[in-house]
């Protein structure tokens, strides 16, 4: 495998994945939505490792943007062996389940769920046409199974990604394409910056995660590298928790 397409690679977890893949020797398509300076910084850091980078600005929620993203990715590197559906957003305002509005719901469904659903369809068809084995990874969240009643819209989109993974894993196995869900826990990025104090307390004082530290984008990047370097060849539809053990039930 030589090249990866990482959505939302300009910041946070996507940036960590892009850099980890580059260090493992893969060229990287750095997709982003609006922060050009951040995308350029990631591309430069990718190139510092000796790998190649291509930057593509595209909103994964938009059909025309997704088509252009895939076309430009294949134009840049000839073949894409790994798709990482990472781009995602939290609600602009956390609102109670009994009050939250449709606007936020539609925005999150578009970016977090519809985007990866149809981007995966596009890339899977290209992989099948190319006849080369491929890998698809979707970054969901512990919110796929944890009910947070002040951001139900986010939780619903992440739960949907779990089914996306199962569906594409079942459909694509015959084509040599393995599909995985990587489920991060609490990771230090811009997304969690606004709730830093709350999570600091939950992690360090309350021990909400058996491994008592914040996760890093590189923690997630390493899990994706394991998939990209084919360390899990007989696993598909698999969930990989990168959450310091948050998912454990303890007594
Ligand atoms: P982040 O720091 O806010 O970064 C989000 C990234 O997604 C940026 O690169 C952003 O591009 C891009 N993006 C946003 N909307 C986009 C769109 N419509 N089209 C294309 N790219 C778009 O977020 P993060 O914390 O790294 O989260 C990354 C993924 O991990 C998300 O799916 C999130 O739900 C998931 N996750 C995060 C955590 C956590 O604790 N941080 C935990 C579990 C799961 P710009 O720079 O151009 O805005």
Short mmCIF file of C-alpha atoms and ligand atoms in Angstrom, two decimals:
data_model
loop_
_atom_site.label_atom_id
_atom_site.label_comp_id
_atom_site.label_asym_id
_atom_site.label_seq_id
_atom_site.Cartn_x
_atom_site.Cartn_y
_atom_site.Cartn_z
CA UNK A 1 0.00 0.00 0.00
CA UNK A 2 1.44 3.35 -0.97
CA UNK A 3 -1.12 6.12 -0.51
CA UNK A 4 -3.84 7.06 1.96
CA UNK A 5 -6.71 9.54 1.80
CA UNK A 6 -7.40 11.01 5.24
CA UNK A 7 -10.43 13.27 5.64
CA UNK A 8 -10.21 16.11 8.14
CA UNK A 9 -6.42 15.77 8.25
CA UNK A 10 -5.63 19.43 8.91
CA UNK A 11 -6.05 19.24 12.68
CA UNK A 12 -6.43 16.95 15.66
CA UNK A 13 -6.86 13.22 15.18
CA UNK A 14 -6.73 13.41 11.37
CA UNK A 15 -3.41 15.25 11.60
CA UNK A 16 -2.08 12.57 13.96
CA UNK A 17 -3.19 9.83 11.57
CA UNK A 18 -1.65 11.57 8.56
CA UNK A 19 1.72 11.95 10.29
CA UNK A 20 1.74 8.39 11.65
CA UNK A 21 0.97 7.03 8.17
CA UNK A 22 3.68 9.20 6.62
CA UNK A 23 6.21 7.90 9.15
CA UNK A 24 5.14 4.38 8.13
CA UNK A 25 6.00 5.26 4.51
CA UNK A 26 2.62 6.10 3.00
CA UNK A 27 1.92 9.14 0.85
CA UNK A 28 -1.04 11.11 2.19
CA UNK A 29 -3.93 13.09 0.72
CA UNK A 30 -4.63 15.78 3.34
CA UNK A 31 -8.31 16.71 3.11
CA UNK A 32 -9.74 19.63 5.06
CA UNK A 33 -12.78 21.93 5.11
CA UNK A 34 -11.58 25.53 5.53
CA UNK A 35 -8.32 25.84 7.49
CA UNK A 36 -5.80 26.09 4.63
CA UNK A 37 -2.86 27.14 6.81
CA UNK A 38 -3.31 24.10 9.05
CA UNK A 39 -3.56 21.76 6.04
CA UNK A 40 -0.36 23.24 4.60
CA UNK A 41 1.44 22.71 7.91
CA UNK A 42 0.40 19.04 7.94
CA UNK A 43 1.46 18.57 4.31
CA UNK A 44 4.89 20.05 5.12
CA UNK A 45 5.23 17.76 8.15
CA UNK A 46 4.27 14.74 5.99
CA UNK A 47 6.91 15.70 3.43
CA UNK A 48 9.54 16.07 6.14
CA UNK A 49 9.27 12.32 6.70
CA UNK A 50 10.13 11.70 3.04
CA UNK A 51 6.53 10.81 2.07
CA UNK A 52 4.52 12.83 -0.46
CA UNK A 53 1.49 14.96 0.41
CA UNK A 54 -1.39 16.35 -1.64
CA UNK A 55 -3.83 18.86 -0.18
CA UNK A 56 -7.50 18.82 -1.20
CA UNK A 57 -10.04 21.22 0.24
CA UNK A 58 -13.45 19.55 0.12
CA UNK A 59 -16.54 19.45 2.32
CA UNK A 60 -17.33 15.76 2.85
CA UNK A 61 -21.00 16.62 3.34
CA UNK A 62 -21.30 17.74 -0.30
CA UNK A 63 -21.67 15.25 -3.13
CA UNK A 64 -19.76 17.32 -5.72
CA UNK A 65 -16.92 17.93 -3.26
CA UNK A 66 -16.65 14.21 -2.49
CA UNK A 67 -16.41 13.37 -6.20
CA UNK A 68 -13.70 16.00 -6.72
CA UNK A 69 -11.83 14.84 -3.61
CA UNK A 70 -11.63 11.28 -4.91
CA UNK A 71 -10.71 12.39 -8.44
CA UNK A 72 -7.91 14.63 -7.17
CA UNK A 73 -6.64 11.97 -4.76
CA UNK A 74 -6.29 9.39 -7.54
CA UNK A 75 -4.79 12.04 -9.84
CA UNK A 76 -2.15 12.82 -7.22
CA UNK A 77 -1.03 9.29 -6.41
CA UNK A 78 -2.46 6.95 -9.08
CA UNK A 79 -3.89 4.59 -6.50
CA UNK A 80 -5.38 4.90 -3.01
CA UNK A 81 -4.90 1.85 -0.79
CA UNK A 82 -6.39 3.28 2.39
CA UNK A 83 -9.36 5.55 3.06
CA UNK A 84 -9.62 7.04 6.55
CA UNK A 85 -13.03 8.59 7.25
CA UNK A 86 -11.99 10.91 10.05
CA UNK A 87 -13.60 14.31 9.38
CA UNK A 88 -16.30 15.04 11.91
CA UNK A 89 -17.82 17.80 13.97
CA UNK A 90 -19.46 18.20 17.36
CA UNK A 91 -22.65 20.23 17.72
CA UNK A 92 -21.94 23.98 17.79
CA UNK A 93 -23.96 24.14 21.01
CA UNK A 94 -24.60 21.21 23.31
CA UNK A 95 -28.37 21.14 23.78
CA UNK A 96 -30.65 18.89 25.79
CA UNK A 97 -32.31 16.06 23.90
CA UNK A 98 -35.75 17.55 24.62
CA UNK A 99 -34.84 20.90 23.07
CA UNK A 100 -32.14 20.37 20.42
CA UNK A 101 -33.09 21.54 16.93
CA UNK A 102 -33.11 20.00 13.47
CA UNK A 103 -30.49 22.36 12.04
CA UNK A 104 -27.71 20.88 14.17
CA UNK A 105 -29.00 17.36 13.51
CA UNK A 106 -28.92 17.87 9.74
CA UNK A 107 -25.44 19.42 9.86
CA UNK A 108 -24.01 16.53 11.90
CA UNK A 109 -25.70 13.85 9.82
CA UNK A 110 -24.32 15.47 6.65
CA UNK A 111 -20.71 15.72 7.80
CA UNK A 112 -20.38 12.81 10.23
CA UNK A 113 -22.53 10.13 8.58
CA UNK A 114 -23.72 10.85 5.05
CA UNK A 115 -20.25 12.11 4.08
CA UNK A 116 -18.36 8.93 5.06
CA UNK A 117 -21.18 6.67 3.86
CA UNK A 118 -20.98 7.95 0.30
CA UNK A 119 -17.26 8.68 0.28
CA UNK A 120 -16.72 5.03 1.18
CA UNK A 121 -18.99 4.03 -1.69
CA UNK A 122 -16.96 6.13 -4.14
CA UNK A 123 -13.57 4.90 -2.96
CA UNK A 124 -14.71 1.28 -2.68
CA UNK A 125 -15.82 1.33 -6.31
CA UNK A 126 -12.44 2.76 -7.35
CA UNK A 127 -10.62 0.08 -5.32
CA UNK A 128 -12.74 -2.65 -6.91
CA UNK A 129 -12.08 -1.26 -10.39
CA UNK A 130 -8.35 -1.09 -9.68
CA UNK A 131 -8.42 -4.71 -8.50
CA UNK A 132 -6.00 -4.05 -5.66
CA UNK A 133 -6.62 -4.96 -2.04
CA UNK A 134 -7.63 -1.94 0.00
CA UNK A 135 -8.39 -0.94 3.56
CA UNK A 136 -11.09 1.41 4.88
CA UNK A 137 -11.06 2.85 8.40
CA UNK A 138 -13.79 4.96 9.96
CA UNK A 139 -13.12 7.01 13.06
CA UNK A 140 -16.26 6.81 15.15
CA UNK A 141 -16.24 7.53 18.89
CA UNK A 142 -17.13 6.08 22.27
CA UNK A 143 -20.29 8.12 21.60
CA UNK A 144 -21.30 5.28 19.26
CA UNK A 145 -22.51 3.44 22.38
CA UNK A 146 -22.40 6.03 25.20
CA UNK A 147 -25.56 8.12 25.66
CA UNK A 148 -24.77 11.81 26.19
CA UNK A 149 -28.17 13.47 26.43
CA UNK A 150 -26.74 16.93 25.69
CA UNK A 151 -25.50 15.91 22.22
CA UNK A 152 -27.84 13.24 20.96
CA UNK A 153 -27.28 14.31 17.36
CA UNK A 154 -23.56 13.54 17.66
CA UNK A 155 -24.19 10.15 19.32
CA UNK A 156 -26.66 9.11 16.63
CA UNK A 157 -24.19 9.88 13.84
CA UNK A 158 -21.43 7.93 15.57
CA UNK A 159 -23.71 4.93 16.17
CA UNK A 160 -24.51 5.05 12.44
CA UNK A 161 -20.82 4.75 11.63
CA UNK A 162 -20.71 1.43 13.47
CA UNK A 163 -23.31 0.04 11.08
CA UNK A 164 -21.54 1.66 8.12
CA UNK A 165 -18.47 -0.38 9.07
CA UNK A 166 -20.39 -3.65 9.35
CA UNK A 167 -22.19 -3.07 6.06
CA UNK A 168 -19.12 -2.25 4.00
CA UNK A 169 -17.10 -5.01 5.70
CA UNK A 170 -19.73 -7.55 4.67
CA UNK A 171 -20.00 -6.19 1.12
CA UNK A 172 -16.33 -5.65 0.34
CA UNK A 173 -14.63 -8.75 1.78
CA UNK A 174 -15.00 -10.61 -1.52
CA UNK A 175 -12.97 -7.83 -3.15
CA UNK A 176 -10.09 -8.08 -0.69
CA UNK A 177 -11.08 -4.86 1.06
CA UNK A 178 -11.10 -4.98 4.87
CA UNK A 179 -13.13 -2.38 6.77
CA UNK A 180 -12.54 -1.26 10.37
CA UNK A 181 -14.05 1.06 12.97
CA UNK A 182 -11.59 2.86 15.23
CA UNK A 183 -13.35 4.21 18.32
CA UNK A 184 -11.42 6.95 20.11
CA UNK A 185 -12.17 7.88 23.70
CA UNK A 186 -11.21 11.26 25.12
CA UNK A 187 -8.51 12.72 22.87
CA UNK A 188 -6.81 16.10 23.27
CA UNK A 189 -7.78 18.17 20.21
CA UNK A 190 -9.57 21.42 19.39
CA UNK A 191 -12.85 19.49 19.64
CA UNK A 192 -12.36 18.73 23.33
CA UNK A 193 -10.62 22.00 24.21
CA UNK A 194 -13.87 23.63 25.41
CA UNK A 195 -14.57 20.82 27.88
CA UNK A 196 -10.98 20.37 29.04
CA UNK A 197 -11.62 21.04 32.75
CA UNK A 198 -14.52 18.60 32.90
CA UNK A 199 -12.52 15.82 31.24
CA UNK A 200 -9.42 16.58 33.33
CA UNK A 201 -11.52 15.94 36.41
CA UNK A 202 -13.15 12.81 34.99
CA UNK A 203 -9.82 11.30 33.93
CA UNK A 204 -7.52 12.26 36.79
CA UNK A 205 -9.83 12.54 39.81
CA UNK A 206 -12.69 10.17 38.94
CA UNK A 207 -10.65 7.61 36.96
CA UNK A 208 -13.23 7.34 34.17
CA UNK A 209 -10.53 5.67 32.07
CA UNK A 210 -8.45 2.87 33.64
CA UNK A 211 -5.43 4.35 31.83
CA UNK A 212 -5.50 7.74 33.57
CA UNK A 213 -4.39 10.13 30.86
CA UNK A 214 -5.77 11.99 27.88
CA UNK A 215 -5.50 10.18 24.56
CA UNK A 216 -3.42 11.78 21.83
CA UNK A 217 -3.94 11.97 18.08
CA UNK A 218 -0.86 9.76 17.77
CA UNK A 219 -2.57 7.03 19.84
CA UNK A 220 -5.24 6.89 17.14
CA UNK A 221 -2.65 7.22 14.37
CA UNK A 222 -0.83 4.12 15.60
CA UNK A 223 -4.00 2.03 15.46
CA UNK A 224 -4.55 3.13 11.87
CA UNK A 225 -0.93 2.31 11.00
CA UNK A 226 -1.48 -1.24 12.31
CA UNK A 227 -4.32 -1.57 9.80
CA UNK A 228 -2.44 0.16 6.97
CA UNK A 229 0.58 -2.10 7.41
CA UNK A 230 -1.69 -5.14 7.31
CA UNK A 231 -1.20 -6.41 10.84
CA UNK A 232 -4.90 -7.43 10.95
CA UNK A 233 -5.33 -9.29 7.63
CA UNK A 234 -7.97 -11.81 8.86
CA UNK A 235 -10.13 -9.25 10.68
CA UNK A 236 -12.83 -7.16 9.11
CA UNK A 237 -15.82 -5.27 10.51
CA UNK A 238 -13.70 -5.07 13.64
CA UNK A 239 -13.99 -2.33 16.27
CA UNK A 240 -10.73 -1.10 17.76
CA UNK A 241 -11.19 0.93 20.94
CA UNK A 242 -8.51 3.58 21.45
CA UNK A 243 -9.89 4.86 24.72
CA UNK A 244 -7.63 4.02 27.65
CA UNK A 245 -10.08 1.26 28.60
CA UNK A 246 -13.14 3.55 28.88
CA UNK A 247 -15.35 0.81 27.41
CA UNK A 248 -14.61 -1.63 30.25
CA UNK A 249 -17.28 -2.21 32.84
CA UNK A 250 -15.61 -2.39 36.22
CA UNK A 251 -16.95 -3.23 39.65
P1 LIG B 1 -11.02 18.65 15.26
O1 LIG B 1 -9.76 18.86 16.02
O2 LIG B 1 -12.14 19.61 15.43
O3 LIG B 1 -10.65 18.53 13.69
C1 LIG B 1 -11.67 18.30 12.78
C2 LIG B 1 -11.08 18.07 11.41
O4 LIG B 1 -12.15 17.76 10.50
C3 LIG B 1 -10.38 19.31 10.84
O5 LIG B 1 -9.30 18.86 10.06
C4 LIG B 1 -11.47 19.93 9.98
O6 LIG B 1 -10.96 20.74 8.91
C5 LIG B 1 -12.14 18.69 9.43
N1 LIG B 1 -13.51 18.91 8.97
C6 LIG B 1 -14.56 19.44 9.67
N2 LIG B 1 -15.66 19.48 8.90
C7 LIG B 1 -15.30 18.98 7.70
C8 LIG B 1 -15.99 18.77 6.48
N3 LIG B 1 -17.28 19.11 6.35
N4 LIG B 1 -15.31 18.25 5.42
C9 LIG B 1 -14.01 17.93 5.54
N5 LIG B 1 -13.30 18.09 6.67
C10 LIG B 1 -13.95 18.61 7.73
O7 LIG B 1 -11.65 17.22 15.61
P2 LIG B 1 -10.95 15.89 16.20
O8 LIG B 1 -11.11 15.91 17.67
O9 LIG B 1 -9.62 15.70 15.61
O10 LIG B 1 -11.96 14.80 15.65
C11 LIG B 1 -11.68 14.02 14.48
C12 LIG B 1 -12.68 12.87 14.42
O11 LIG B 1 -12.53 12.08 15.61
C13 LIG B 1 -14.13 13.31 14.40
O12 LIG B 1 -14.87 12.44 13.58
C14 LIG B 1 -14.57 13.17 15.85
O13 LIG B 1 -15.95 12.99 15.96
C15 LIG B 1 -13.78 11.96 16.25
N6 LIG B 1 -13.57 11.82 17.69
C16 LIG B 1 -12.92 12.77 18.42
C17 LIG B 1 -12.71 12.57 19.78
C18 LIG B 1 -11.98 13.55 20.65
O14 LIG B 1 -11.96 13.36 21.89
N7 LIG B 1 -11.35 14.59 20.12
C19 LIG B 1 -13.20 11.41 20.41
C20 LIG B 1 -13.87 10.47 19.64
C21 LIG B 1 -14.03 10.67 18.28
P3 LIG B 1 -10.62 22.33 9.13
O15 LIG B 1 -9.30 22.37 9.86
O16 LIG B 1 -10.52 22.86 7.75
O17 LIG B 1 -11.73 22.89 9.94
#
